[in-house]
Short mmCIF file of C-alpha atoms in Angstrom, two decimals:
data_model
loop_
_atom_site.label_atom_id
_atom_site.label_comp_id
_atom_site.label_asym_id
_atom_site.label_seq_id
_atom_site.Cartn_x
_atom_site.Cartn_y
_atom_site.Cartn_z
CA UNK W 4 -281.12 -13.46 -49.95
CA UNK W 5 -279.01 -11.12 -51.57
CA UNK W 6 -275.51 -10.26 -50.64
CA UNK W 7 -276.35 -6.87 -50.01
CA UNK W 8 -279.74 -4.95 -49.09
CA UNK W 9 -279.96 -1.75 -50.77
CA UNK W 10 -281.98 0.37 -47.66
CA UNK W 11 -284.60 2.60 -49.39
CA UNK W 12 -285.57 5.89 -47.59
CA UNK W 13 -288.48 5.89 -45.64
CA UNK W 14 -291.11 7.66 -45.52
CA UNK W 15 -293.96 6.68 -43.41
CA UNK W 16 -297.95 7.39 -44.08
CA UNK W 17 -299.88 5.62 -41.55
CA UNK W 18 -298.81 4.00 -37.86
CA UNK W 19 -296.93 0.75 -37.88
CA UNK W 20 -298.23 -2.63 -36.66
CA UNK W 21 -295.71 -5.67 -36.64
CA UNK W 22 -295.14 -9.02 -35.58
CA UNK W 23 -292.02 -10.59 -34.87
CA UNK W 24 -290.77 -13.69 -33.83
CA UNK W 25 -290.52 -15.24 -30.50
CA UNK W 26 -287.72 -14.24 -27.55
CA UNK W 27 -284.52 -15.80 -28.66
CA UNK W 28 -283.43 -15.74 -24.86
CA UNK W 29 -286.67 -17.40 -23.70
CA UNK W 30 -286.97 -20.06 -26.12
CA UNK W 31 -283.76 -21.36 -25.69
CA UNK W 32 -284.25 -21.60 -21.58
CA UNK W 33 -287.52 -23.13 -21.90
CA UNK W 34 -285.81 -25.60 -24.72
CA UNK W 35 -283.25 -26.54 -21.85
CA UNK W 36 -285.94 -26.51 -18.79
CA UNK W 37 -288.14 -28.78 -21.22
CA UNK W 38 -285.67 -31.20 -21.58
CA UNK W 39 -284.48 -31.85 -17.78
CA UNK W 40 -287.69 -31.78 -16.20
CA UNK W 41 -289.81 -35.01 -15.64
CA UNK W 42 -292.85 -34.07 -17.97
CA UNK W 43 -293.79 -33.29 -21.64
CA UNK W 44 -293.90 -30.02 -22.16
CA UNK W 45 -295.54 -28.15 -25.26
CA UNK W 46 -293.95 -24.91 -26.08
CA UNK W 47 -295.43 -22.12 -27.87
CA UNK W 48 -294.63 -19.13 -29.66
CA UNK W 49 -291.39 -20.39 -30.73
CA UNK W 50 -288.41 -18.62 -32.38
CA UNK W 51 -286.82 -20.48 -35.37
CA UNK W 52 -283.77 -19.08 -36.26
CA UNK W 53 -280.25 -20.78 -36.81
CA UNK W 54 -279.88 -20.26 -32.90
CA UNK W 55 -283.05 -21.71 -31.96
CA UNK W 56 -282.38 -24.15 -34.10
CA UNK W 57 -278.60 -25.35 -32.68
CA UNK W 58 -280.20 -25.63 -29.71
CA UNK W 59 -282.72 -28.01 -31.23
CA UNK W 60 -280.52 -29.85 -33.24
CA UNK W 61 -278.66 -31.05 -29.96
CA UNK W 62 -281.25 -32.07 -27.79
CA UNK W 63 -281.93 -34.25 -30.87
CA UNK W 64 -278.27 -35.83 -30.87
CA UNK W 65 -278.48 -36.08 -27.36
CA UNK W 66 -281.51 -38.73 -27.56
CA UNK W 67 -284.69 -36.34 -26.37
CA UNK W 68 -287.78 -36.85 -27.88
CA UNK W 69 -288.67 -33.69 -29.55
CA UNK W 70 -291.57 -32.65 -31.35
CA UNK W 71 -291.06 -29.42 -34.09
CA UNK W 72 -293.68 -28.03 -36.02
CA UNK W 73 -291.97 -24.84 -36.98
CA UNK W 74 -295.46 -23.70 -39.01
CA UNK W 75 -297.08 -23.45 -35.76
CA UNK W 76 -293.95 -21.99 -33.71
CA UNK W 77 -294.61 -25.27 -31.38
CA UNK W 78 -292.12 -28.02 -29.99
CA UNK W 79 -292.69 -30.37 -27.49
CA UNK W 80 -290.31 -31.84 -25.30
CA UNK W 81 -290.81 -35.29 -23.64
CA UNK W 82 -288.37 -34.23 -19.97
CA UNK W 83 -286.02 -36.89 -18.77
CA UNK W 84 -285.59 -36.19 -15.53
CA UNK W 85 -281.94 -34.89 -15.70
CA UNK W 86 -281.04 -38.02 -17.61
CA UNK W 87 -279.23 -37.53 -21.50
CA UNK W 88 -280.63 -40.02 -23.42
CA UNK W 89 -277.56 -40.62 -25.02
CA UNK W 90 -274.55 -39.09 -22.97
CA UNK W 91 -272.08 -40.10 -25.17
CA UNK W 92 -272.95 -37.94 -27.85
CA UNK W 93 -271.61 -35.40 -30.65
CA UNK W 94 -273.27 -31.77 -30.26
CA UNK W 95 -272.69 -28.82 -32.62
CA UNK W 96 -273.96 -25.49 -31.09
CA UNK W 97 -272.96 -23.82 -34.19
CA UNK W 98 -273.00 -19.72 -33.37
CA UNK W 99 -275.53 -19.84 -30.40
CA UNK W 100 -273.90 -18.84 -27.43
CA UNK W 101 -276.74 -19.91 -25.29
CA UNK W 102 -276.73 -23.05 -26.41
CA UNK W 103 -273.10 -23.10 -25.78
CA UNK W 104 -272.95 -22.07 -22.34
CA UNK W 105 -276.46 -23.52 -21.34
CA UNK W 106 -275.63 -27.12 -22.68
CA UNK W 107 -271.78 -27.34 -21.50
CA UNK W 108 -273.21 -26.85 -18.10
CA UNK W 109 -276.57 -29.08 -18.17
CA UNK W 110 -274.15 -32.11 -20.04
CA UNK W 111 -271.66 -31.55 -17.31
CA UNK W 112 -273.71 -31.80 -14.04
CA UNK W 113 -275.67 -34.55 -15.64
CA UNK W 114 -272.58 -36.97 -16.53
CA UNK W 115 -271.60 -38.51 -19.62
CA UNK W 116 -268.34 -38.04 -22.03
CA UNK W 117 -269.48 -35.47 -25.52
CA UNK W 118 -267.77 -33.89 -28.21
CA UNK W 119 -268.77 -29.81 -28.13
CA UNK W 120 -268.36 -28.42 -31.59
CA UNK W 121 -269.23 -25.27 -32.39
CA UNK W 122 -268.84 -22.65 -35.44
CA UNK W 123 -265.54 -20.72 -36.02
CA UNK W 124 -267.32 -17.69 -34.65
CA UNK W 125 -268.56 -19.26 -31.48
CA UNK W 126 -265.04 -20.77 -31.11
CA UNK W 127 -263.56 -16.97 -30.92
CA UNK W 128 -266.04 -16.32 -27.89
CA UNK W 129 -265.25 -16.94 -24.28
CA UNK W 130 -265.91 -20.09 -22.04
CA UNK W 131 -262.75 -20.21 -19.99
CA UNK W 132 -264.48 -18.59 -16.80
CA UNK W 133 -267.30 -21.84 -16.68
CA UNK W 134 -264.68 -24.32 -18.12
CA UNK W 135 -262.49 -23.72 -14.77
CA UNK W 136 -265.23 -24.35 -12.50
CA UNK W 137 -266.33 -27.63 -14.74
CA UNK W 138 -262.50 -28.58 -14.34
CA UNK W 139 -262.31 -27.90 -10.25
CA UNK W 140 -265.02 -29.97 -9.85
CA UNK W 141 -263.13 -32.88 -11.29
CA UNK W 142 -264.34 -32.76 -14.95
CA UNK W 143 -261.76 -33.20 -17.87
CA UNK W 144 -261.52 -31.30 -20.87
CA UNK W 145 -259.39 -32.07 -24.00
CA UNK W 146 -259.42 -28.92 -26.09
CA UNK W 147 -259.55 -29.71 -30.03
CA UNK W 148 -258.49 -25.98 -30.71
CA UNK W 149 -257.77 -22.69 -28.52
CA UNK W 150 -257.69 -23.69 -24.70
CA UNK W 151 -260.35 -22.18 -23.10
CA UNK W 152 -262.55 -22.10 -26.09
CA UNK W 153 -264.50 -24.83 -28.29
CA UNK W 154 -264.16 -27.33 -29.85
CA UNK W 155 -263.31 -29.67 -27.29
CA UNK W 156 -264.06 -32.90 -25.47
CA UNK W 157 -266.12 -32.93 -22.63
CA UNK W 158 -266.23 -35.76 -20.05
CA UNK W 159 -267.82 -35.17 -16.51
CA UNK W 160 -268.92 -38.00 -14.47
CA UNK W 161 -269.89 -37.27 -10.16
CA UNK W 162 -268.80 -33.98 -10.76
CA UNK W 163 -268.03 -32.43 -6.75
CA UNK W 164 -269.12 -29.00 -6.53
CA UNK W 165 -268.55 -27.26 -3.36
CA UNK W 166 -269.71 -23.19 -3.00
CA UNK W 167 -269.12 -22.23 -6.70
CA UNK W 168 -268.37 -18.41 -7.08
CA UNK W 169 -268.96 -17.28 -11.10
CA UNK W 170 -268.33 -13.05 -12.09
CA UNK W 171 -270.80 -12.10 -14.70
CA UNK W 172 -269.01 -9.42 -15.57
CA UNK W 173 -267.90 -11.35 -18.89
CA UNK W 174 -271.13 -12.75 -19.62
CA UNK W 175 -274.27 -13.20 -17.48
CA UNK W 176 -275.18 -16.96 -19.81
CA UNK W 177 -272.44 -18.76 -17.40
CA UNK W 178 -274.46 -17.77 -14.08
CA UNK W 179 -278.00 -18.63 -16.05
CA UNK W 180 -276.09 -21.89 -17.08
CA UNK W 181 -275.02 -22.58 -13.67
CA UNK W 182 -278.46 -21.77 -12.10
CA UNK W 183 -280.92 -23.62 -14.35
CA UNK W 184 -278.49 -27.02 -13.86
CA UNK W 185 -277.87 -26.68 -10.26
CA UNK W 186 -280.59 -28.50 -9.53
CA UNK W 187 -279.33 -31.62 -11.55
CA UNK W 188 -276.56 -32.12 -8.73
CA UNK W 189 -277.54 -34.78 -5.91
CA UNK W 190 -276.77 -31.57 -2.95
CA UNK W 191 -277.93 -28.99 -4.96
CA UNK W 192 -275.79 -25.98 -5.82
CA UNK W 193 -274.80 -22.91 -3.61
CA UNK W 194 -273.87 -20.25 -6.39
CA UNK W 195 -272.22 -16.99 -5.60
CA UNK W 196 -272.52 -14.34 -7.84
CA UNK W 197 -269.68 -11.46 -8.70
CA UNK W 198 -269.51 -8.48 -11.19
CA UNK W 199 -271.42 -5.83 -13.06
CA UNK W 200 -274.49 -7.92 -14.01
CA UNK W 201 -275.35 -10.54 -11.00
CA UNK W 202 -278.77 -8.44 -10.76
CA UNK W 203 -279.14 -8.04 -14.67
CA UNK W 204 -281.73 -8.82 -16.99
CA UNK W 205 -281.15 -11.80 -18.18
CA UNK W 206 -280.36 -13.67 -14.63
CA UNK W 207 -283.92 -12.13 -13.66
CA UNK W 208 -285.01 -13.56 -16.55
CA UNK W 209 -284.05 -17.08 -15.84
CA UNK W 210 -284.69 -16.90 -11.88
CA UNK W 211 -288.07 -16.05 -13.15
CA UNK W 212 -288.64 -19.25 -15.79
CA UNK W 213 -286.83 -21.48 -13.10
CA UNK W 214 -289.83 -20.08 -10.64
CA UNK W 215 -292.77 -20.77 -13.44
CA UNK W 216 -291.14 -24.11 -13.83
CA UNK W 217 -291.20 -25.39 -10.46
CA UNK W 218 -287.57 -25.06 -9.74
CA UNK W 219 -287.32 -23.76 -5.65
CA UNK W 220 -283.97 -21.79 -4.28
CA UNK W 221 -283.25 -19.09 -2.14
CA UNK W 222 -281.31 -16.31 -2.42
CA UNK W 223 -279.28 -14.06 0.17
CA UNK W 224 -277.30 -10.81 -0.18
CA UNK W 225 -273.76 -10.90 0.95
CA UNK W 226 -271.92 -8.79 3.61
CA UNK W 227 -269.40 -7.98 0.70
CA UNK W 228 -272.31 -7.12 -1.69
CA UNK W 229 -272.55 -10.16 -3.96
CA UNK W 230 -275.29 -12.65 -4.39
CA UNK W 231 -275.68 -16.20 -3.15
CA UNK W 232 -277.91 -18.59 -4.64
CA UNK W 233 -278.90 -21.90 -2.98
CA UNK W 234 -280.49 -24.36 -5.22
CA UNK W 235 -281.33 -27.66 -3.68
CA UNK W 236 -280.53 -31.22 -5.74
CA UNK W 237 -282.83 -33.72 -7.69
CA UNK W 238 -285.86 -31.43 -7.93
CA UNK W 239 -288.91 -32.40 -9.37
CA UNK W 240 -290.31 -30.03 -11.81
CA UNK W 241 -291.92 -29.12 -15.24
CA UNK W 242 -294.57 -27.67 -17.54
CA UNK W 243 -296.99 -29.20 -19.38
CA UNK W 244 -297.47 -25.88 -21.78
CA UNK W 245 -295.45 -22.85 -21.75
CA UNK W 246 -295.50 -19.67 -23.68
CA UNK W 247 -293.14 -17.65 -25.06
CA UNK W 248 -293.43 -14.05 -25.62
CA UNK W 249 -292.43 -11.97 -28.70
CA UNK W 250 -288.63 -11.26 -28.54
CA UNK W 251 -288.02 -7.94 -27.75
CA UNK W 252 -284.89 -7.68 -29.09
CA UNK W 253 -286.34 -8.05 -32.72
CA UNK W 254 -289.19 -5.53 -31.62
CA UNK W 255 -286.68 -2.43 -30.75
CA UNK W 256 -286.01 -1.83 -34.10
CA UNK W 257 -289.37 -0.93 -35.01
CA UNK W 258 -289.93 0.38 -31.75
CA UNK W 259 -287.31 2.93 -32.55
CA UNK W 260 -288.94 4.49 -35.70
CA UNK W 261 -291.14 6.17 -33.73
CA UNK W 262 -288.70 8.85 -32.23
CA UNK W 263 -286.59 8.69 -36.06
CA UNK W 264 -290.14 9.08 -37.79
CA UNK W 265 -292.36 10.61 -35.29
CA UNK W 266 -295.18 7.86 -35.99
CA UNK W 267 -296.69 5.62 -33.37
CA UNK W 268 -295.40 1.71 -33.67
CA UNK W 269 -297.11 -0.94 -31.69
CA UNK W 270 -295.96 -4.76 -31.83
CA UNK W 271 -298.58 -6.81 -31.03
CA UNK W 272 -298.50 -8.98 -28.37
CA UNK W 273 -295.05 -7.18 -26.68
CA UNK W 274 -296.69 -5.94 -23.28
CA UNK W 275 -295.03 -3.97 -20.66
CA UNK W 276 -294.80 -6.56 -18.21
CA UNK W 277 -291.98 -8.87 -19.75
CA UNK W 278 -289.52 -11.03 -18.75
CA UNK W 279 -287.02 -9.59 -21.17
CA UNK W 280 -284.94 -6.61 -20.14
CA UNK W 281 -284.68 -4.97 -23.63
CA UNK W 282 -288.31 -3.47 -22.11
CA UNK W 283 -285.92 -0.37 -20.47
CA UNK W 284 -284.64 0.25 -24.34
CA UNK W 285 -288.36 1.02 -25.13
CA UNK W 286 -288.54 2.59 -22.00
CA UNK W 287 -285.51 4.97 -23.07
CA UNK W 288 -287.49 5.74 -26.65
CA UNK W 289 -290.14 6.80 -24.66
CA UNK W 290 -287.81 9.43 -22.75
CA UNK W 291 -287.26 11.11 -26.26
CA UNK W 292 -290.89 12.60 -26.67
CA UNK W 293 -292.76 9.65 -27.34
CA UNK W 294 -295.24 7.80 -24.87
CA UNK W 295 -296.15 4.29 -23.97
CA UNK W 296 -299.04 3.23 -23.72
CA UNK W 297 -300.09 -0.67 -23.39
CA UNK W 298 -303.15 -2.22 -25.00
CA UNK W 299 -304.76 -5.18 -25.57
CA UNK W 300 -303.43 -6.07 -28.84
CA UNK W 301 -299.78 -5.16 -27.85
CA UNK W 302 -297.40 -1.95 -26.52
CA UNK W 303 -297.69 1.32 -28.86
CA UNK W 304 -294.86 3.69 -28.72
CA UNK W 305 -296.35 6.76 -30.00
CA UNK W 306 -294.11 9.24 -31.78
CA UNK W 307 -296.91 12.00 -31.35
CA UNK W 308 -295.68 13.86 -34.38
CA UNK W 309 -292.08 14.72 -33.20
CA UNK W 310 -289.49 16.17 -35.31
CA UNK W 311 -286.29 15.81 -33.26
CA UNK W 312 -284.69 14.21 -30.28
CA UNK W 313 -282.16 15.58 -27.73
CA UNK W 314 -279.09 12.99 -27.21
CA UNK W 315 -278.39 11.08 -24.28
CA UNK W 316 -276.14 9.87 -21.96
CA UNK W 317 -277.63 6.00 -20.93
CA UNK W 318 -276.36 3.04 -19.28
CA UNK W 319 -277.35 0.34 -21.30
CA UNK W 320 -275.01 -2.48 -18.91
CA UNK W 321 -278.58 -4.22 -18.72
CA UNK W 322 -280.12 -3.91 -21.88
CA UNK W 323 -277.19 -4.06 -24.16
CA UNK W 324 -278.01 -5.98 -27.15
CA UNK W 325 -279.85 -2.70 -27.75
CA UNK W 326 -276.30 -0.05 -27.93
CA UNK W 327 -275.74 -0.50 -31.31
CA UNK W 328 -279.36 0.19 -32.05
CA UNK W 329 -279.50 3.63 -29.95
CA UNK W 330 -276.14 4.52 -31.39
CA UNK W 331 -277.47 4.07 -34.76
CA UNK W 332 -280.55 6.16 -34.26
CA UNK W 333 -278.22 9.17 -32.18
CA UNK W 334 -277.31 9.69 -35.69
CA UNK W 335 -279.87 11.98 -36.11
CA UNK W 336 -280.22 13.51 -32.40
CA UNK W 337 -279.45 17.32 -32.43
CA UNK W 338 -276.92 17.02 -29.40
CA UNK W 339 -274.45 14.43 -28.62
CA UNK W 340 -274.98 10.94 -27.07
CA UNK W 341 -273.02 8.57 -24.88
CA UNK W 342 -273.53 4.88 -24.21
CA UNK W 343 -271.65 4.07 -20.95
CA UNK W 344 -270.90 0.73 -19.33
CA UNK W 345 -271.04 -1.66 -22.70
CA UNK W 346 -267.69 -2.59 -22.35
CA UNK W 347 -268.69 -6.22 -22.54
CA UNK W 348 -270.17 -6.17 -26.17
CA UNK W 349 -266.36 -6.05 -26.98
CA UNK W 350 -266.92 -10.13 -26.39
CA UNK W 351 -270.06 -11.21 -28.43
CA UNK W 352 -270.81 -11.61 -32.05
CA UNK W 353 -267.74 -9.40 -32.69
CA UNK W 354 -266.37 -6.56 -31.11
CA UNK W 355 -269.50 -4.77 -30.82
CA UNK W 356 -267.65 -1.85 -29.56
CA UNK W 357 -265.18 -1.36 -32.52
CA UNK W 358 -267.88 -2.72 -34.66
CA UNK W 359 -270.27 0.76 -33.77
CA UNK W 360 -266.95 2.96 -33.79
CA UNK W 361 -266.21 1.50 -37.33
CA UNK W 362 -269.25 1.88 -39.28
CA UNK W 363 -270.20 4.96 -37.87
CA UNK W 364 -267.17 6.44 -39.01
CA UNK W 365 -267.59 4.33 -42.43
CA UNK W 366 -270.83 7.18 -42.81
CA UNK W 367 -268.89 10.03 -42.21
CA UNK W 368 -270.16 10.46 -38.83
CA UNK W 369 -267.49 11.26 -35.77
CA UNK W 370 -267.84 8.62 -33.01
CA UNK W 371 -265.55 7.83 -30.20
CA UNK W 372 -264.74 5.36 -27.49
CA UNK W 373 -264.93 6.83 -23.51
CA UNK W 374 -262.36 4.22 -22.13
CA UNK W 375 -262.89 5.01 -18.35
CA UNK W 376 -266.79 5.01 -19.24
CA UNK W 377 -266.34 1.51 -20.81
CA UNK W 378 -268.34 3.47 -23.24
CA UNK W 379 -268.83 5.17 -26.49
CA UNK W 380 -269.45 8.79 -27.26
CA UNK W 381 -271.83 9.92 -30.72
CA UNK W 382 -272.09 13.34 -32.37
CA UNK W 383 -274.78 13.59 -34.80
CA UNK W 384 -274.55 14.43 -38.28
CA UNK W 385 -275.68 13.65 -41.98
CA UNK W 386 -274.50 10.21 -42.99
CA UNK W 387 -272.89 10.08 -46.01
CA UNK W 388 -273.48 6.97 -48.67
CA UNK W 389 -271.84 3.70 -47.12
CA UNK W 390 -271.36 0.19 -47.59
CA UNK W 391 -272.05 -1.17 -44.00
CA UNK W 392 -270.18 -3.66 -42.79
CA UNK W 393 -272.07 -6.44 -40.66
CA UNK W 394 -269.17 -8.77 -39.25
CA UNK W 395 -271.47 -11.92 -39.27
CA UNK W 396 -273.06 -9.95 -36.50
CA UNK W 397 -277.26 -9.80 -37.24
CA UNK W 398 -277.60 -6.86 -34.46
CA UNK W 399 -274.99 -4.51 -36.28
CA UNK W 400 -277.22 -5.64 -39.55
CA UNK W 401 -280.47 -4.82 -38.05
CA UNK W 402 -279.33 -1.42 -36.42
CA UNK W 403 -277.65 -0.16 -38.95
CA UNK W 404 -281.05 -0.57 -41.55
CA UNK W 405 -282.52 1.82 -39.23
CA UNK W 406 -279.60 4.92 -40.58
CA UNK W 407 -280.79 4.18 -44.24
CA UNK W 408 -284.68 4.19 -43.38
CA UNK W 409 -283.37 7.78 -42.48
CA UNK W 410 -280.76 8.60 -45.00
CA UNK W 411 -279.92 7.96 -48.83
CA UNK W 412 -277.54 5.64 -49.66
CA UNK W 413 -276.79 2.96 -46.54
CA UNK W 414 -276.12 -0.90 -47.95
CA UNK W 415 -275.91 -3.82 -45.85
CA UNK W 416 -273.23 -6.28 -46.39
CA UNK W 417 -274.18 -9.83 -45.87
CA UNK W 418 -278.14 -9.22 -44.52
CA UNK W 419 -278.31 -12.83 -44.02
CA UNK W 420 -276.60 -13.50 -40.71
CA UNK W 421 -280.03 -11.98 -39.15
CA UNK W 422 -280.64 -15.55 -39.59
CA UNK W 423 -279.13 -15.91 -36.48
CA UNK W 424 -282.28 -14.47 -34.57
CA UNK W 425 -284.51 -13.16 -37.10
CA UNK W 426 -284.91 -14.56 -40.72
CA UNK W 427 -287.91 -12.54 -42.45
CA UNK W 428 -286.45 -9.31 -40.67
CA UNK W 429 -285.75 -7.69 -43.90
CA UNK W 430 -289.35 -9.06 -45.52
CA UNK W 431 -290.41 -7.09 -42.59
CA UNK W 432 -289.00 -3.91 -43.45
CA UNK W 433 -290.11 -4.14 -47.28
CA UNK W 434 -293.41 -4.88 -45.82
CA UNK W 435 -293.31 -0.89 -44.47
CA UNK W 436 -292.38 0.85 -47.62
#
């Protein structure tokens, strides 16, 4: 791919009808579920991207017998059990930061000595919160780099857990981490759950794939308002075919041409019943004159013809992967917007936050952080010709496509980190024009 996509004005003459890949977030929980159960699994509707691909690309280092036949989006996954293959092992999780979090934990509580190497980007992110627990519970980490951060040396063997208590306010992968693997200890796990996002999305999402997978726990509520999880040791459980639904991440940025364009937009097979929380960001389109309405074939957002949208002010704590996508679109609403409560994006890809603040401003167009809103505040005007800057990040590249489908004169730097999650987004775009 080029090293920059010139975005070419839009204008639409007929409803829009996509595919896209498959969930990012599910695929790479299934991937892990697959591999410590105690049955072959087949997976289907697979995502393969170059975090999809990490993922796969350790399980192979780590021994498991896995399957990939990426033109039929299918892997299967002969489950060991809880056993790794071979736990002595070199893993690279490159940028993924599922599979960095998911596989620290699932290596960990399984035993064995590894060598976690990751990407320089991945090695900026935070794992000090889920390192510390790993480390009370008696395993020992030699860090190759920044302490608290990969690379490093892993080597856990009868790790002894007692209640563990994890805060998701930082990031909500150490609690799914922590809850898939629990069940890999000989008592089980009792996990209590702290912070902004212990009833979030994504640990929904994973309490609900641990369900279709056979994994049992309970859950109470707290005097003191947290969350306790009890999941008991050396389950049985597995799949023998599990699929994966269209990622709804990817899907949001078609979604949201319907209030930019007016035009109705249905991705097929993205249904209104998902796993994936990014369903309240399609939710929130429809709050701006469109309507939903689910079908057979997949979700239509119809844009019923509308010419304008009023701005909003939107907690998007649960669906965040999404705020740089409604920021980019507030662009064009005809009062101003706020996004409150993203304060962790600051921690991801890049600083999201800064990131949003940055390019925005790059276009001419006045945007502001709320500090005690943990938030960001958007007045709408006309863009003005920019060079956008993508930070390796693929969500500020897809987002930000969206402003020059809209306006003359928006370039993306560096289109090919969508690798990351979605490789034939831009073929996808061309494919509208």
């Amino acid at each position: 791919m080029d090293k920059i996509y010139h975005v070419k004005k839009w204008t639409p003459k007929s409803p829009v009808k996509i595919t896209v890949p498959g969930s990012k977030s599910i695929t790479n929980r299934a991937l892990m579920l697959s591999a410590m159960s105690n049955c072959t699994c087949t997976l289907d509707g697979v995502l393969f991207s170059d975090d999809s691909r990490a993922f796969l690309s350790c399980l192979l280092s780590l021994g498991f017998d896995v399957k990939i036949n990426e033109d039929t989006k299918q892997v299967i996954i002969q489950g060991t059990d809880g056993i790794i293959p071979n736990n002595n092992a070199v893993i690279n999780v490159r940028s993924a930061g599922t599979a960095a979090r998911f596989l620290t934990v699932m290596l960990a509580l399984a035993g064995g000595d590894y060598e976690m190497q990751s990407s320089a980007q991945m090695a900026k992110r935070p794992m000090q919160p889920l390192l510390s627990i790993l480390e009370a519970a008696g395993a020992k980490i030699e860090y190759l780099g920044e302490e608290g951060h990969f690379p490093f040396m892993l080597h856990a063997h009868n790790l002894k857990f007692s209640d563990v208590t994890i805060d998701t306010s930082l990031s909500s992968q150490f609690a799914s981490a922590l809850l898939m693997a629990g069940c890999l200890l000989p008592e089980g796990l009792s996990l209590t759950m702290t912070g902004s996002r212990m009833s979030g999305s994504y640990i929904q999402m994973t309490l609900s794939m641990m369900e279709q997978f056979g994994i049992s726990f309970s859950e109470k509520n707290n005097d003191t308002g947290e969350k306790t999880y009890i999941i008991p040791g050396k389950q049985e459980f597995g799949l023998p075919q599990f699929l994966i639904e269209p990622d709804l991440s990817g899907a949001a940025y078609f979604y949201s041409l319907a209030p930019l364009f007016g035009i109705d937009v249905l991705v097929r097979n993205v249904h209104h019943k998902s796993l994936q929380g990014d369903i309240k960001y399609v939710e929130l389109l429809s709050k701006l004159g469109c309507c939903l309405e689910d079908t057979e074939e997949g979700l239509w957002l119809k844009g019923n013809g509308i010419t304008h949208f009023t701005g909003q002010t939107v907690d998007m704590k649960d669906y965040s992967d999404q705020s740089m996508t409604f920021a980019a679109i507030s662009v064009f609403a005809d009062s101003i917007t706020e996004i409150i409560n993203i304060g962790h994006i600051r921690f991801q890809e890049t600083d999201r936050m800064a990131a949003i603040i940055n390019e925005l401003s790059r276009m001419g167009i006045r945007c502001e952080e709320i500090p005690e809103k943990e938030g960001i505040r958007i007045y709408p005007g006309k863009p003005s010709p920019a060079l956008i800057h993508t930070y390796e990040d693929h969500r500020m590249a897809m987002a930000f496509t969206l402003v020059g489908m809209k306006s003359d004169g928006i370039d993306i730097d560096d289109p090919g980190c969508c690798a990351k999650t979605f490789e034939n987004y831009f073929d996808l775009i061309d494919s509208l024009y």
